[in-house]
Tab-separated table of C-alpha atoms and ligand atoms in Angstrom:
chain	number	residue	atom	x	y	z
A	1	UNK	CA	17.355	-2.501	19.798
A	2	UNK	CA	13.887	-2.512	18.207
A	3	UNK	CA	11.867	-0.113	16.090
A	4	UNK	CA	8.443	1.237	16.925
A	5	UNK	CA	5.837	3.281	15.046
A	6	UNK	CA	5.411	6.597	16.870
A	7	UNK	CA	3.252	8.550	14.388
A	8	UNK	CA	0.965	7.808	11.426
A	9	UNK	CA	-0.558	10.048	8.751
A	10	UNK	CA	-2.310	9.817	5.395
A	11	UNK	CA	-3.716	11.892	2.566
A	12	UNK	CA	-6.297	11.408	-0.168
A	13	UNK	CA	-6.454	13.912	-3.052
A	14	UNK	CA	-9.711	15.585	-4.123
A	15	UNK	CA	-13.268	14.458	-3.408
A	16	UNK	CA	-14.354	10.785	-3.520
A	17	UNK	CA	-15.271	9.657	-7.047
A	18	UNK	CA	-18.168	7.157	-7.038
A	19	UNK	CA	-18.488	4.179	-9.399
A	20	UNK	CA	-21.510	5.799	-11.071
A	21	UNK	CA	-19.400	8.871	-11.802
A	22	UNK	CA	-16.958	6.674	-13.803
A	23	UNK	CA	-19.905	5.326	-15.823
A	24	UNK	CA	-21.110	8.918	-16.378
A	25	UNK	CA	-17.605	9.799	-17.657
A	26	UNK	CA	-18.087	7.262	-20.478
A	27	UNK	CA	-16.503	4.058	-19.084
A	28	UNK	CA	-18.620	0.997	-20.023
A	29	UNK	CA	-19.163	-0.157	-16.433
A	30	UNK	CA	-21.641	0.032	-13.554
A	31	UNK	CA	-21.702	0.463	-9.796
A	32	UNK	CA	-23.262	-3.016	-9.592
A	33	UNK	CA	-20.350	-4.695	-11.484
A	34	UNK	CA	-17.557	-2.880	-9.625
A	35	UNK	CA	-19.101	-3.217	-6.146
A	36	UNK	CA	-20.052	-6.894	-6.503
A	37	UNK	CA	-16.698	-8.021	-8.040
A	38	UNK	CA	-14.362	-5.870	-5.915
A	39	UNK	CA	-16.197	-4.150	-3.035
A	40	UNK	CA	-14.955	-0.797	-4.371
A	41	UNK	CA	-17.463	2.090	-4.228
A	42	UNK	CA	-15.226	5.189	-4.270
A	43	UNK	CA	-11.666	6.211	-5.069
A	44	UNK	CA	-9.770	9.537	-4.996
A	45	UNK	CA	-8.003	10.823	-8.095
A	46	UNK	CA	-5.088	13.278	-8.193
A	47	UNK	CA	-5.078	16.227	-10.578
A	48	UNK	CA	-2.821	15.939	-13.636
A	49	UNK	CA	0.015	18.001	-12.130
A	50	UNK	CA	-0.313	16.466	-8.648
A	51	UNK	CA	2.552	14.056	-7.938
A	52	UNK	CA	3.407	11.280	-5.497
A	53	UNK	CA	5.739	13.615	-3.576
A	54	UNK	CA	2.857	16.138	-3.192
A	55	UNK	CA	0.624	13.470	-1.643
A	56	UNK	CA	3.544	12.103	0.402
A	57	UNK	CA	4.206	15.576	1.833
A	58	UNK	CA	0.687	15.874	3.320
A	59	UNK	CA	0.802	12.350	4.798
A	60	UNK	CA	4.335	12.889	6.170
A	61	UNK	CA	3.445	16.163	7.882
A	62	UNK	CA	0.550	14.415	9.644
A	63	UNK	CA	2.763	11.487	10.719
A	64	UNK	CA	5.492	13.837	12.000
A	65	UNK	CA	2.923	15.881	13.949
A	66	UNK	CA	1.454	12.694	15.471
A	67	UNK	CA	4.970	11.606	16.515
A	68	UNK	CA	5.818	15.094	17.849
A	69	UNK	CA	8.904	14.952	15.664
A	70	UNK	CA	10.480	17.739	13.587
A	71	UNK	CA	11.325	16.945	9.950
A	72	UNK	CA	14.925	17.911	10.713
A	73	UNK	CA	15.148	15.066	13.288
A	74	UNK	CA	14.505	12.366	10.640
A	75	UNK	CA	17.687	10.520	9.560
A	76	UNK	CA	16.143	8.059	7.058
A	77	UNK	CA	13.449	8.676	4.417
A	78	UNK	CA	12.109	5.753	2.368
A	79	UNK	CA	9.318	6.259	-0.155
A	80	UNK	CA	7.588	3.210	-1.609
A	81	UNK	CA	6.178	4.129	-4.996
A	82	UNK	CA	5.774	2.769	-8.514
A	83	UNK	CA	4.591	6.163	-9.750
A	84	UNK	CA	7.608	8.371	-8.963
A	85	UNK	CA	7.544	12.073	-9.877
A	86	UNK	CA	10.571	11.622	-12.165
A	87	UNK	CA	12.822	8.873	-13.528
A	88	UNK	CA	15.311	10.476	-11.146
A	89	UNK	CA	15.971	11.904	-8.599
A	90	UNK	CA	14.007	9.658	-6.264
A	91	UNK	CA	10.650	10.747	-4.865
A	92	UNK	CA	12.247	10.367	-1.408
A	93	UNK	CA	14.772	13.116	-2.259
A	94	UNK	CA	11.998	15.369	-3.608
A	95	UNK	CA	9.967	14.765	-0.434
A	96	UNK	CA	13.045	15.494	1.666
A	97	UNK	CA	13.445	18.901	-0.025
A	98	UNK	CA	9.734	19.723	0.438
A	99	UNK	CA	9.966	18.812	4.144
A	100	UNK	CA	13.086	20.950	4.571
A	101	UNK	CA	15.159	18.015	5.833
A	102	UNK	CA	18.860	17.977	4.995
A	103	UNK	CA	21.316	15.135	5.220
A	104	UNK	CA	19.052	12.151	5.937
A	105	UNK	CA	19.573	8.952	3.946
A	106	UNK	CA	16.807	9.032	1.292
A	107	UNK	CA	15.777	6.541	-1.383
A	108	UNK	CA	12.783	4.918	-3.061
A	109	UNK	CA	11.660	1.308	-2.863
A	110	UNK	CA	9.908	-0.173	-5.894
A	111	UNK	CA	7.865	-3.239	-4.986
A	112	UNK	CA	4.478	-2.054	-6.355
A	113	UNK	CA	1.609	-2.971	-3.991
A	114	UNK	CA	4.021	-4.627	-1.517
A	115	UNK	CA	6.069	-1.419	-1.459
A	116	UNK	CA	5.103	-0.206	2.011
A	117	UNK	CA	5.726	-3.583	3.647
A	118	UNK	CA	9.109	-3.736	1.878
A	119	UNK	CA	9.995	-0.159	2.922
A	120	UNK	CA	8.942	-0.687	6.548
A	121	UNK	CA	11.049	-3.856	6.744
A	122	UNK	CA	14.087	-2.074	5.282
A	123	UNK	CA	13.670	0.818	7.748
A	124	UNK	CA	13.335	-1.644	10.653
A	125	UNK	CA	16.617	-3.283	9.648
A	126	UNK	CA	18.413	0.093	9.398
A	127	UNK	CA	17.186	1.047	12.877
A	128	UNK	CA	17.942	-2.322	14.451
A	129	UNK	CA	21.476	-2.167	13.040
A	130	UNK	CA	22.015	1.008	15.080
A	131	UNK	CA	22.976	3.129	12.056
A	132	UNK	CA	19.745	5.219	12.095
A	133	UNK	CA	17.301	6.255	14.829
A	134	UNK	CA	14.295	7.965	13.241
A	135	UNK	CA	12.799	6.965	9.900
A	136	UNK	CA	9.977	8.378	7.812
A	137	UNK	CA	8.442	5.537	5.784
A	138	UNK	CA	5.936	6.517	3.118
A	139	UNK	CA	3.749	4.788	0.538
A	140	UNK	CA	2.591	7.260	-2.123
A	141	UNK	CA	1.006	6.646	-5.503
A	142	UNK	CA	-0.772	8.355	-8.389
A	143	UNK	CA	-1.847	5.189	-10.244
A	144	UNK	CA	-4.541	7.210	-12.059
A	145	UNK	CA	-1.648	8.625	-14.142
A	146	UNK	CA	-0.641	5.181	-15.478
A	147	UNK	CA	-4.136	3.774	-16.129
A	148	UNK	CA	-5.556	3.238	-19.600
A	149	UNK	CA	-8.910	4.944	-19.039
A	150	UNK	CA	-10.333	3.098	-22.064
A	151	UNK	CA	-9.609	-0.311	-20.406
A	152	UNK	CA	-12.531	-0.988	-18.058
A	153	UNK	CA	-10.888	-4.167	-16.730
A	154	UNK	CA	-8.236	-2.095	-14.903
A	155	UNK	CA	-9.179	1.607	-14.688
A	156	UNK	CA	-12.080	1.142	-12.260
A	157	UNK	CA	-9.908	-0.677	-9.701
A	158	UNK	CA	-7.300	1.886	-8.663
A	159	UNK	CA	-7.102	5.178	-6.769
A	160	UNK	CA	-4.501	7.689	-5.567
A	161	UNK	CA	-3.253	8.476	-2.059
A	162	UNK	CA	-0.418	8.389	0.449
A	163	UNK	CA	0.251	7.072	3.933
A	164	UNK	CA	3.264	7.599	6.193
A	165	UNK	CA	4.685	6.423	9.495
A	166	UNK	CA	7.499	7.621	11.742
A	167	UNK	CA	9.522	4.618	12.920
A	168	UNK	CA	11.864	5.194	15.888
A	169	UNK	CA	14.482	3.220	17.780
A	170	UNK	CA	13.080	1.769	20.983
A	171	UNK	CA	14.122	-0.681	23.682
A	172	UNK	CA	10.868	-2.609	23.301
A	173	UNK	CA	9.198	-3.970	20.133
A	174	UNK	CA	7.621	-2.557	17.977
A	175	UNK	CA	8.119	-4.630	14.956
A	176	UNK	CA	8.206	-8.291	16.016
A	177	UNK	CA	8.916	-10.001	12.693
A	178	UNK	CA	8.807	-9.468	8.957
A	179	UNK	CA	9.117	-11.500	5.797
A	180	UNK	CA	9.631	-10.407	2.175
A	181	UNK	CA	9.445	-12.496	-1.009
A	182	UNK	CA	9.433	-12.109	-4.773
A	183	UNK	CA	9.128	-14.312	-7.835
A	184	UNK	CA	9.990	-12.461	-11.025
A	185	UNK	CA	8.800	-15.392	-13.145
A	186	UNK	CA	5.306	-13.904	-12.702
A	187	UNK	CA	6.237	-10.379	-13.834
A	188	UNK	CA	3.836	-10.400	-16.803
A	189	UNK	CA	0.553	-10.844	-14.877
A	190	UNK	CA	0.720	-7.288	-13.489
A	191	UNK	CA	2.966	-4.722	-15.139
A	192	UNK	CA	3.442	-1.419	-16.912
A	193	UNK	CA	5.607	-2.866	-19.690
A	194	UNK	CA	6.955	0.392	-21.112
A	195	UNK	CA	9.981	2.645	-20.797
A	196	UNK	CA	11.459	5.818	-22.232
A	197	UNK	CA	14.318	5.524	-24.723
A	198	UNK	CA	15.883	8.559	-26.387
A	199	UNK	CA	12.822	10.656	-25.577
A	200	UNK	CA	10.346	8.151	-26.984
A	201	UNK	CA	8.020	5.852	-25.026
A	202	UNK	CA	8.790	2.280	-26.025
A	203	UNK	CA	6.470	-0.620	-25.182
A	204	UNK	CA	3.202	0.050	-23.367
A	205	UNK	CA	3.108	2.847	-20.734
A	206	UNK	CA	-0.184	1.697	-19.162
A	207	UNK	CA	-0.968	-0.773	-16.370
A	208	UNK	CA	-1.905	-4.228	-17.690
A	209	UNK	CA	-3.199	-7.069	-15.538
A	210	UNK	CA	-4.418	-10.640	-15.748
A	211	UNK	CA	-6.970	-10.128	-12.969
A	212	UNK	CA	-7.798	-13.757	-12.282
A	213	UNK	CA	-4.147	-14.869	-12.139
A	214	UNK	CA	-3.383	-11.998	-9.742
A	215	UNK	CA	-6.403	-12.882	-7.604
A	216	UNK	CA	-5.355	-16.521	-7.131
A	217	UNK	CA	-1.715	-15.632	-6.488
A	218	UNK	CA	-2.647	-12.945	-3.937
A	219	UNK	CA	-4.916	-15.188	-1.847
A	220	UNK	CA	-2.278	-17.935	-1.669
A	221	UNK	CA	0.741	-15.815	-0.742
A	222	UNK	CA	-1.051	-13.467	1.696
A	223	UNK	CA	-2.050	-16.400	3.896
A	224	UNK	CA	1.426	-18.011	3.566
A	225	UNK	CA	3.266	-14.771	4.452
A	226	UNK	CA	1.121	-14.172	7.531
A	227	UNK	CA	1.728	-17.734	8.758
A	228	UNK	CA	5.467	-17.404	8.146
A	229	UNK	CA	5.620	-14.095	10.030
A	230	UNK	CA	3.832	-15.619	13.044
A	231	UNK	CA	6.262	-18.558	12.977
A	232	UNK	CA	9.282	-16.195	12.942
A	233	UNK	CA	7.884	-14.231	15.903
A	234	UNK	CA	6.814	-17.476	17.617
A	235	UNK	CA	3.283	-16.174	18.214
A	236	UNK	CA	-0.083	-17.701	17.361
A	237	UNK	CA	-2.231	-16.026	14.654
A	238	UNK	CA	-4.968	-15.939	17.314
A	239	UNK	CA	-2.992	-13.186	19.115
A	240	UNK	CA	-3.452	-10.810	16.141
A	241	UNK	CA	-5.916	-8.006	16.952
A	242	UNK	CA	-6.014	-6.531	13.425
A	243	UNK	CA	-5.114	-7.836	9.987
A	244	UNK	CA	-4.348	-5.129	7.397
A	245	UNK	CA	-3.697	-6.754	4.020
A	246	UNK	CA	-3.055	-4.774	0.846
A	247	UNK	CA	-6.418	-3.360	-0.212
A	248	UNK	CA	-7.066	-4.580	-3.775
A	249	UNK	CA	-10.366	-6.406	-3.639
A	250	UNK	CA	-12.691	-7.172	-0.730
A	251	UNK	CA	-13.028	-10.779	-1.978
A	252	UNK	CA	-9.242	-11.227	-1.612
A	253	UNK	CA	-9.448	-9.829	1.947
A	254	UNK	CA	-12.310	-12.198	2.828
A	255	UNK	CA	-10.537	-15.228	1.354
A	256	UNK	CA	-7.291	-14.378	3.207
A	257	UNK	CA	-9.115	-14.003	6.533
A	258	UNK	CA	-10.898	-17.331	5.926
A	259	UNK	CA	-7.615	-19.133	5.164
A	260	UNK	CA	-6.013	-17.659	8.298
A	261	UNK	CA	-9.102	-18.415	10.418
A	262	UNK	CA	-9.271	-14.756	11.454
A	263	UNK	CA	-12.815	-13.335	11.822
A	264	UNK	CA	-13.663	-10.670	9.230
A	265	UNK	CA	-14.353	-8.065	11.932
A	266	UNK	CA	-10.610	-8.153	12.734
A	267	UNK	CA	-9.718	-7.202	9.136
A	268	UNK	CA	-9.337	-3.484	8.377
A	269	UNK	CA	-11.136	-2.736	5.108
A	270	UNK	CA	-10.732	0.567	3.284
A	271	UNK	CA	-10.762	-0.621	-0.345
A	272	UNK	CA	-14.475	0.275	-0.536
A	273	UNK	CA	-13.630	3.984	-0.136
A	274	UNK	CA	-10.068	4.175	-1.553
A	275	UNK	CA	-9.909	1.596	-4.346
A	276	UNK	CA	-6.507	-0.024	-4.805
A	277	UNK	CA	-3.876	2.622	-3.974
A	278	UNK	CA	-0.915	0.232	-4.393
A	279	UNK	CA	1.936	1.057	-1.964
A	280	UNK	CA	-0.266	3.605	-0.159
A	281	UNK	CA	-3.063	1.185	0.709
A	282	UNK	CA	-1.672	-0.373	3.908
A	283	UNK	CA	-0.580	2.864	5.670
A	284	UNK	CA	-3.827	4.564	4.548
A	285	UNK	CA	-5.895	1.771	6.100
A	286	UNK	CA	-3.716	1.773	9.241
A	287	UNK	CA	-4.040	5.542	9.697
A	288	UNK	CA	-7.816	5.523	9.236
A	289	UNK	CA	-8.288	2.712	11.747
A	290	UNK	CA	-6.039	4.421	14.330
A	291	UNK	CA	-7.730	7.811	13.907
A	292	UNK	CA	-11.179	6.171	14.170
A	293	UNK	CA	-10.092	4.700	17.540
A	294	UNK	CA	-10.484	1.109	16.277
A	295	UNK	CA	-6.779	0.281	16.568
A	296	UNK	CA	-5.491	1.160	20.017
A	297	UNK	CA	-2.104	1.316	21.675
A	298	UNK	CA	-0.902	-2.100	22.863
A	299	UNK	CA	-2.642	-4.041	20.081
A	300	UNK	CA	-0.997	-6.513	17.686
A	301	UNK	CA	-1.235	-5.903	13.933
A	302	UNK	CA	-0.303	-7.891	10.843
A	303	UNK	CA	0.409	-5.736	7.765
A	304	UNK	CA	0.544	-7.501	4.396
A	305	UNK	CA	1.489	-6.570	0.847
A	306	UNK	CA	1.207	-8.329	-2.503
A	307	UNK	CA	1.721	-6.897	-5.957
A	308	UNK	CA	3.572	-6.627	-9.234
A	309	UNK	CA	6.915	-8.346	-9.525
A	310	UNK	CA	5.473	-10.566	-8.190
A	311	UNK	CA	6.286	-9.399	-4.666
A	312	UNK	CA	4.736	-10.165	-1.300
A	313	UNK	CA	5.464	-9.896	2.396
A	314	UNK	CA	4.185	-9.259	5.899
A	315	UNK	CA	5.145	-7.286	9.010
A	316	UNK	CA	3.923	-8.220	12.491
A	317	UNK	CA	4.009	-5.417	15.051
A	318	UNK	CA	2.716	-4.222	18.384
A	319	UNK	CA	1.536	-0.644	18.220
B	1	LIG	O1	-2.695	-4.970	-6.251
B	1	LIG	C1	-3.002	-6.177	-6.878
B	1	LIG	C2	-3.748	-5.763	-8.089
B	1	LIG	N1	-4.928	-6.370	-8.495
B	1	LIG	C3	-5.762	-7.225	-7.915
B	1	LIG	O2	-5.628	-7.678	-6.835
B	1	LIG	C4	-6.919	-7.667	-8.754
B	1	LIG	C5	-7.234	-9.119	-8.619
B	1	LIG	N2	-8.300	-9.516	-9.492
B	1	LIG	C6	-9.569	-9.131	-9.347
B	1	LIG	O3	-9.886	-8.399	-8.423
B	1	LIG	C7	-10.620	-9.630	-10.319
B	1	LIG	O4	-10.053	-10.631	-11.153
B	1	LIG	C8	-11.199	-8.495	-11.199
B	1	LIG	C9	-12.062	-7.593	-10.317
B	1	LIG	C10	-10.094	-7.693	-11.826
B	1	LIG	C11	-12.067	-9.075	-12.309
B	1	LIG	O5	-13.091	-9.872	-11.755
B	1	LIG	P1	-13.455	-11.273	-12.447
B	1	LIG	O6	-14.564	-11.834	-11.655
B	1	LIG	O7	-12.171	-12.053	-12.525
B	1	LIG	O8	-13.992	-10.821	-13.872
B	1	LIG	P2	-13.460	-11.218	-15.318
B	1	LIG	O9	-12.151	-10.607	-15.585
B	1	LIG	O10	-13.610	-12.707	-15.474
B	1	LIG	O11	-14.554	-10.526	-16.237
B	1	LIG	C12	-15.917	-10.956	-16.241
B	1	LIG	C13	-16.708	-10.102	-17.204
B	1	LIG	C14	-16.084	-9.991	-18.595
B	1	LIG	O12	-17.152	-9.995	-19.534
B	1	LIG	P3	-17.479	-11.323	-20.403
B	1	LIG	O13	-16.204	-11.631	-21.144
B	1	LIG	O14	-17.826	-12.375	-19.379
B	1	LIG	O15	-18.606	-10.879	-21.245
B	1	LIG	C15	-15.441	-8.614	-18.597
B	1	LIG	O16	-15.357	-8.043	-19.873
B	1	LIG	O17	-16.792	-8.745	-16.712
B	1	LIG	C16	-16.429	-7.831	-17.751
B	1	LIG	N3	-15.825	-6.642	-17.151
B	1	LIG	C17	-16.533	-5.575	-16.760
B	1	LIG	N4	-17.842	-5.279	-16.823
B	1	LIG	C18	-18.254	-4.107	-16.318
B	1	LIG	C19	-14.514	-6.447	-16.863
B	1	LIG	N5	-14.351	-5.238	-16.289
B	1	LIG	C20	-15.588	-4.679	-16.204
B	1	LIG	C21	-16.071	-3.462	-15.709
B	1	LIG	N6	-17.402	-3.208	-15.777
B	1	LIG	N7	-15.254	-2.534	-15.132
């Protein structure tokens, strides 16, 4: 028993917001600085009342339509998010209600920017165990709601969005291999170190990051995870048609491709138009590349995540 992606969808809220627009809104930055350091030119920002489950709903409906699958036929819903609508219930349960699905197993996965790769791996294991047949796996984030808009070192980097896939039981792969890792010793280099206690926010409720430490960590573990995944599947990295790493910074993508000896034209890049959308970035990039006709049926893809925790991982699949 294997699992296979049968439908993909995504959603970006509102119009694209250009780097210059951020400078016009009073942030001490420039298009030149953001574009040259990160490759980011645009991002999409959700309205104040717009939540991760709202974005997830649009992406999920597209993925279900692409799979020709009714919401009622889904028996597993996993939402990867670090910006849930509520402390509880889970965003997966809220999405389930919005989709009109009843009875499916539903829960969130919290692995920050590795969230989608974690969630897809968990869903694959559920399906391969035989306990579930049809999963909806979503990455959805509204990071704009947890940014300190007076901190130019972080607020220009992130955007909002959602991506979703339908993953179904199949007698051929599908997902060939996956690997997940974490090292909590590095929790402080990327975190939102706050919480709510007795109705009061304690600590700091905004995203904080040591950008250079994150950069170095990301380049190292993305290349290692991809190599490990190829070893598990017993395939050569040269058989990969498309590499889709987490979209945080185009320089990280270039360095990862260099380390893996994969030409840059095999790397899907969407960070220029989406910014860093955390758990949504990989399925957003995947959906765009499929809809643009770049990724085609029968091709081999490596998906990769890296983010707060620290967490990282990779999934190798034939589409
Ligand atoms: O999902 C994973 C999450 N994050 C990442 O993957 C991010 C990884 N890290 C990075 O992408 C890069 O480290 C950054 C893009 C965040 C920063 O680039 P950098 O080349 O490491 O810049 P820096 O932090 O060393 O800052 C250089 C200068 C500083 O000025 P001084 O001290 O040299 O005068 C900053 O104050 O750039 C300044 N700066 C800015 N200037 C204009 C920082 N942010 C901005 C800004 N606009 N938005």
